[in-house]
XYZ file of C-alpha atoms in Angstrom:
338
model
C -3.560 -7.073 -13.126
C -5.844 -8.121 -15.516
C -5.094 -8.153 -19.572
C -7.231 -5.875 -21.230
C -8.753 -8.089 -23.733
C -10.177 -9.793 -20.324
C -11.988 -6.432 -19.871
C -14.033 -6.550 -23.090
C -15.965 -9.893 -21.961
C -17.019 -8.627 -18.517
C -21.100 -9.185 -18.661
C -23.568 -6.219 -17.045
C -23.253 -8.151 -13.649
C -19.803 -8.930 -13.150
C -17.794 -6.441 -11.054
C -13.982 -6.371 -10.819
C -11.390 -4.720 -8.499
C -9.243 -3.067 -10.917
C -9.347 -0.276 -13.692
C -7.806 -0.706 -17.093
C -4.761 1.430 -16.876
C -4.293 1.551 -12.806
C -0.553 0.970 -13.110
C -0.424 5.138 -14.702
C -0.927 5.623 -10.982
C 1.071 3.048 -9.190
C 3.959 2.664 -11.319
C 5.814 5.741 -10.005
C 7.514 6.603 -13.269
C 4.023 6.804 -14.652
C 2.809 8.660 -11.455
C 5.509 11.022 -11.790
C 5.042 11.964 -15.601
C 1.498 12.608 -14.809
C 2.088 14.791 -11.704
C 4.606 17.342 -13.623
C 2.346 17.385 -16.619
C -0.337 18.842 -14.253
C 2.485 20.849 -12.077
C 3.484 22.401 -15.633
C -0.211 22.819 -16.869
C -1.642 24.724 -13.471
C 1.681 25.800 -11.544
C 3.692 24.034 -8.811
C 2.217 25.803 -6.147
C -1.163 24.097 -6.724
C 0.994 20.542 -7.476
C 3.356 20.365 -4.633
C 2.728 17.604 -3.277
C 5.598 15.191 -4.610
C 9.113 15.352 -4.265
C 11.185 15.946 -7.441
C 11.659 12.995 -9.626
C 13.919 11.441 -11.663
C 13.343 8.421 -14.270
C 16.558 6.708 -15.139
C 18.223 6.211 -17.445
C 16.023 8.477 -19.283
C 16.822 11.310 -17.494
C 20.258 10.751 -16.012
C 21.532 14.284 -17.675
C 19.208 16.011 -15.527
C 19.517 14.523 -12.460
C 23.297 14.619 -12.661
C 22.992 18.655 -13.325
C 20.447 18.837 -10.300
C 23.066 16.713 -8.276
C 25.874 18.937 -8.812
C 23.596 22.291 -8.114
C 21.818 21.272 -5.015
C 22.648 20.088 -1.330
C 19.620 17.363 -1.628
C 19.537 14.140 -0.455
C 18.204 11.637 -2.917
C 16.353 8.190 -2.645
C 16.425 5.640 -5.654
C 13.282 3.104 -6.099
C 12.898 0.882 -8.537
C 9.718 2.063 -10.644
C 7.425 -1.077 -9.998
C 8.420 -2.646 -6.968
C 6.829 -2.539 -3.145
C 7.500 -3.644 0.258
C 10.442 -1.624 0.267
C 12.443 -3.749 -2.117
C 15.533 -2.584 -3.930
C 15.140 0.976 -2.101
C 18.190 3.004 -1.182
C 19.751 6.285 -0.011
C 22.148 7.851 -2.425
C 24.828 9.835 -0.860
C 27.466 9.029 -3.490
C 26.925 9.058 -7.018
C 29.390 6.120 -7.333
C 26.648 4.411 -5.587
C 24.115 4.412 -8.082
C 23.358 1.125 -9.361
C 22.908 1.063 -13.225
C 21.112 -2.421 -13.806
C 19.668 -1.703 -17.082
C 16.067 -1.300 -15.620
C 14.041 1.027 -14.986
C 14.569 3.306 -11.417
C 13.400 6.484 -9.705
C 14.892 8.727 -7.884
C 13.461 11.426 -5.869
C 14.281 13.968 -3.071
C 15.055 12.750 0.324
C 12.414 14.559 2.627
C 14.518 14.966 5.560
C 12.420 17.407 7.835
C 9.671 14.522 8.663
C 7.084 15.013 11.339
C 8.497 13.143 14.347
C 6.356 11.270 17.141
C 8.680 10.052 19.996
C 12.050 10.634 17.815
C 10.684 7.786 15.004
C 9.739 8.634 11.665
C 6.449 7.695 10.011
C 4.569 7.151 7.234
C 0.711 7.162 6.722
C -1.229 4.525 4.658
C -4.226 5.867 3.453
C -7.064 3.986 1.642
C -9.105 5.378 -1.087
C -11.743 3.407 -3.325
C -12.941 4.651 -6.524
C -16.163 3.348 -7.740
C -15.619 4.998 -11.225
C -13.116 7.426 -13.308
C -16.126 8.393 -15.371
C -17.341 10.268 -13.712
C -14.790 10.472 -11.189
C -16.202 9.422 -8.009
C -13.849 8.484 -4.684
C -13.907 7.699 -0.825
C -11.346 8.185 1.563
C -11.102 5.310 4.120
C -11.607 7.000 7.815
C -9.414 4.505 9.392
C -5.769 3.465 8.224
C -2.316 2.672 9.245
C 0.743 5.286 10.749
C 3.612 2.741 10.451
C 6.675 3.918 12.245
C 10.683 3.350 11.745
C 11.943 1.029 14.665
C 14.927 3.497 15.362
C 15.396 7.190 16.072
C 15.703 8.941 12.956
C 18.597 10.416 12.451
C 20.880 12.222 9.638
C 24.429 11.716 10.547
C 26.298 10.237 8.102
C 27.159 6.682 10.080
C 23.435 6.454 10.240
C 23.018 6.788 6.612
C 22.512 3.721 5.275
C 20.301 2.418 8.640
C 17.085 1.395 7.050
C 15.393 1.239 10.567
C 15.611 4.905 10.825
C 14.445 5.968 7.281
C 12.630 3.471 5.890
C 8.981 3.368 7.136
C 7.887 0.173 5.229
C 6.446 -2.734 7.868
C 8.121 -5.409 5.233
C 11.348 -3.820 6.349
C 11.154 -3.298 10.291
C 9.219 -6.153 11.147
C 12.430 -7.932 10.799
C 14.155 -5.389 13.285
C 14.966 -6.817 16.397
C 13.137 -4.493 18.681
C 10.163 -4.458 16.538
C 7.063 -4.526 18.409
C 3.651 -5.618 17.150
C 0.190 -4.290 18.106
C -1.058 -7.408 20.490
C -4.336 -5.272 21.835
C -6.818 -3.515 19.919
C -7.770 -0.999 22.540
C -3.970 0.130 22.699
C -3.767 1.074 19.402
C -1.009 3.676 20.582
C 1.285 0.824 21.386
C 3.919 -0.597 18.936
C 5.222 0.447 15.280
C 2.000 0.480 13.875
C -0.763 2.848 14.877
C -4.181 3.404 13.800
C -5.213 7.174 12.447
C -7.518 7.398 15.504
C -4.356 6.837 17.752
C -2.578 9.254 15.519
C -5.570 12.437 15.712
C -5.515 12.024 19.451
C -1.720 11.900 20.366
C -1.034 14.692 17.732
C -3.952 16.729 19.560
C -2.357 16.030 23.220
C 0.944 17.476 21.434
C -0.896 20.433 20.165
C -0.332 19.522 16.443
C -3.169 21.300 14.441
C -4.405 17.228 13.176
C -7.189 18.654 11.114
C -4.890 21.039 9.298
C -2.994 17.938 8.118
C -6.030 16.198 7.284
C -7.522 18.206 5.196
C -4.402 18.997 3.397
C -4.308 14.437 2.773
C -7.617 15.188 1.214
C -6.601 18.117 -0.814
C -3.476 15.597 -2.017
C -5.697 12.865 -2.801
C -8.108 14.501 -4.940
C -5.664 15.921 -6.834
C -3.517 12.952 -7.984
C -7.037 11.140 -9.109
C -7.691 14.364 -11.191
C -4.223 14.335 -12.402
C -5.107 10.809 -13.986
C -8.803 11.004 -14.454
C -8.392 11.097 -18.323
C -6.312 8.651 -18.525
C -8.303 6.253 -17.122
C -11.518 6.947 -18.186
C -10.358 7.549 -21.508
C -9.713 3.318 -21.353
C -12.867 3.009 -19.783
C -14.362 3.961 -22.485
C -12.574 2.648 -25.130
C -13.448 -0.916 -23.815
C -16.887 -0.304 -23.667
C -16.890 -1.659 -20.121
C -20.432 -1.621 -18.533
C -21.117 1.132 -16.096
C -19.881 0.370 -12.645
C -18.338 -2.853 -13.664
C -14.399 -1.431 -11.990
C -14.053 -0.476 -8.636
C -10.673 -0.253 -6.861
C -8.907 0.302 -3.561
C -5.371 2.007 -3.879
C -2.970 2.394 -0.908
C -1.767 5.678 -0.878
C 1.514 6.128 1.062
C 2.283 9.564 2.314
C 4.680 10.733 4.651
C 4.336 14.205 6.282
C 6.996 16.747 6.999
C 7.525 18.766 10.676
C 4.922 21.752 8.814
C 2.327 19.419 8.524
C 2.390 18.918 4.619
C 1.802 15.817 3.409
C 4.297 14.190 0.691
C 2.907 11.699 -1.715
C 5.493 8.727 -1.714
C 3.836 5.793 -3.902
C 0.257 4.598 -5.009
C -0.317 0.962 -4.119
C -1.605 -1.368 -6.783
C -3.872 -4.248 -4.775
C -2.640 -3.253 -0.869
C -2.267 -5.996 1.445
C -5.187 -7.124 3.423
C -2.997 -9.583 5.302
C -3.548 -8.994 9.079
C -0.908 -9.970 11.202
C -2.274 -8.424 14.199
C -5.551 -7.637 16.097
C -5.629 -3.882 14.588
C -4.831 -4.852 11.508
C -7.718 -7.240 11.272
C -10.089 -4.415 12.287
C -9.045 -2.093 10.028
C -8.548 -4.140 7.186
C -11.788 -6.006 7.793
C -13.836 -2.874 8.265
C -12.409 -1.506 5.021
C -13.693 -4.413 2.887
C -17.095 -4.619 4.775
C -18.023 -0.928 3.729
C -15.889 -1.306 0.080
C -18.564 -4.130 -0.490
C -21.180 -2.589 0.703
C -20.603 0.229 -1.226
C -20.547 -1.353 -4.816
C -23.112 -3.394 -3.907
C -21.949 -6.703 -3.279
C -23.386 -8.533 -0.682
C -23.172 -12.309 0.988
C -25.459 -14.859 0.464
C -26.850 -15.671 3.840
C -25.922 -19.144 5.412
C -29.043 -21.276 4.785
C -30.904 -18.666 1.715
C -31.058 -21.533 -0.093
C -32.732 -24.199 2.496
C -35.958 -25.237 2.453
C -36.916 -22.561 5.558
C -36.235 -19.819 3.174
C -34.084 -16.418 3.577
C -32.865 -14.914 6.764
C -35.666 -12.232 8.342
C -34.804 -8.735 8.205
C -33.651 -8.463 11.777
C -31.803 -11.898 11.259
C -29.603 -10.055 8.608
C -29.657 -7.366 10.650
C -28.101 -8.979 13.588
C -25.319 -10.576 10.957
C -24.391 -7.559 10.192
C -23.598 -6.222 13.524
C -21.611 -9.348 14.795
C -19.656 -8.943 11.337
C -18.972 -5.530 12.285
C -20.899 -3.956 9.317
C -22.717 -0.373 10.112
C -24.186 0.216 7.185
C -22.716 1.464 3.693
C -20.181 3.647 4.039
C -19.742 4.077 7.612
C -16.198 4.799 7.746
C -15.890 6.076 4.157
C -15.066 9.813 3.515
C -16.279 10.707 0.628
C -14.102 13.066 -1.574
C -16.840 14.775 -3.204
C -14.775 13.785 -6.396
C -18.250 13.115 -8.424
C -17.477 15.554 -11.545
C -21.092 14.310 -13.162
């Protein structure tokens, strides 16, 4: 994160990979606050893609009332953590941890869409190049991340994180976790590409196109709910136009009715590549991001006596590095509100 005073020192030729106020999107308690505000403003039938949340300890009384009047399962998460740290399913109020810090308890989606008996989530990469006007792109590829044990709602499996949590940082520790080792076999192991997922869903008769349309709708509405807040921050700091950009990692769960649920949004999603599949997806993502925002690497030898490389040499260099032209893998969300 950058401190606000650092933004004010940016010059017109400089770019930074964060927007001021982005934590309004990525801290779970703040995200819920803005979502709930839009839910009240435009109706629950439109903003219906986040499970019910309560921010603790602030809303402890409201949560206890809901607990007594429903039979929902609940999941507790720290308000600003990542990689599955501090997450647990809540089955008894005595298990609720009171450590004085903020946490978020949300309704647990207990009817996830399963593949080969396993629960999975989606890491969707979204590039925002402007909030004023709002302009965003969704990467066509991404990561499908599986739990490492078959999903089960039986009481004896209630505390088995390998059945209920899909975080890669947790499941890679499982004894049976299988990492992708062959880029050509992107449907093998506990992490798939979106392309592999789409092929599999079509093969088993699932309407994958409907699911992706709903995912794009979710992303669009989420960004619109935060647009005024971040645009106001940007305007307040008098930032040069196009000085900020950000890649967000939207984590989603799809239920057995093909409804996507927003779990959280990650600030600075990990670009670490632990497998050939990671490397291909993340390096291509970054290549397209840099092309879209107008950052080009200085070719080797560009300042040598021989002069800059020719256009054909540059083209060959781009092909060698997997660059397919600006935004080749990024799907515009048509959010330009200019």
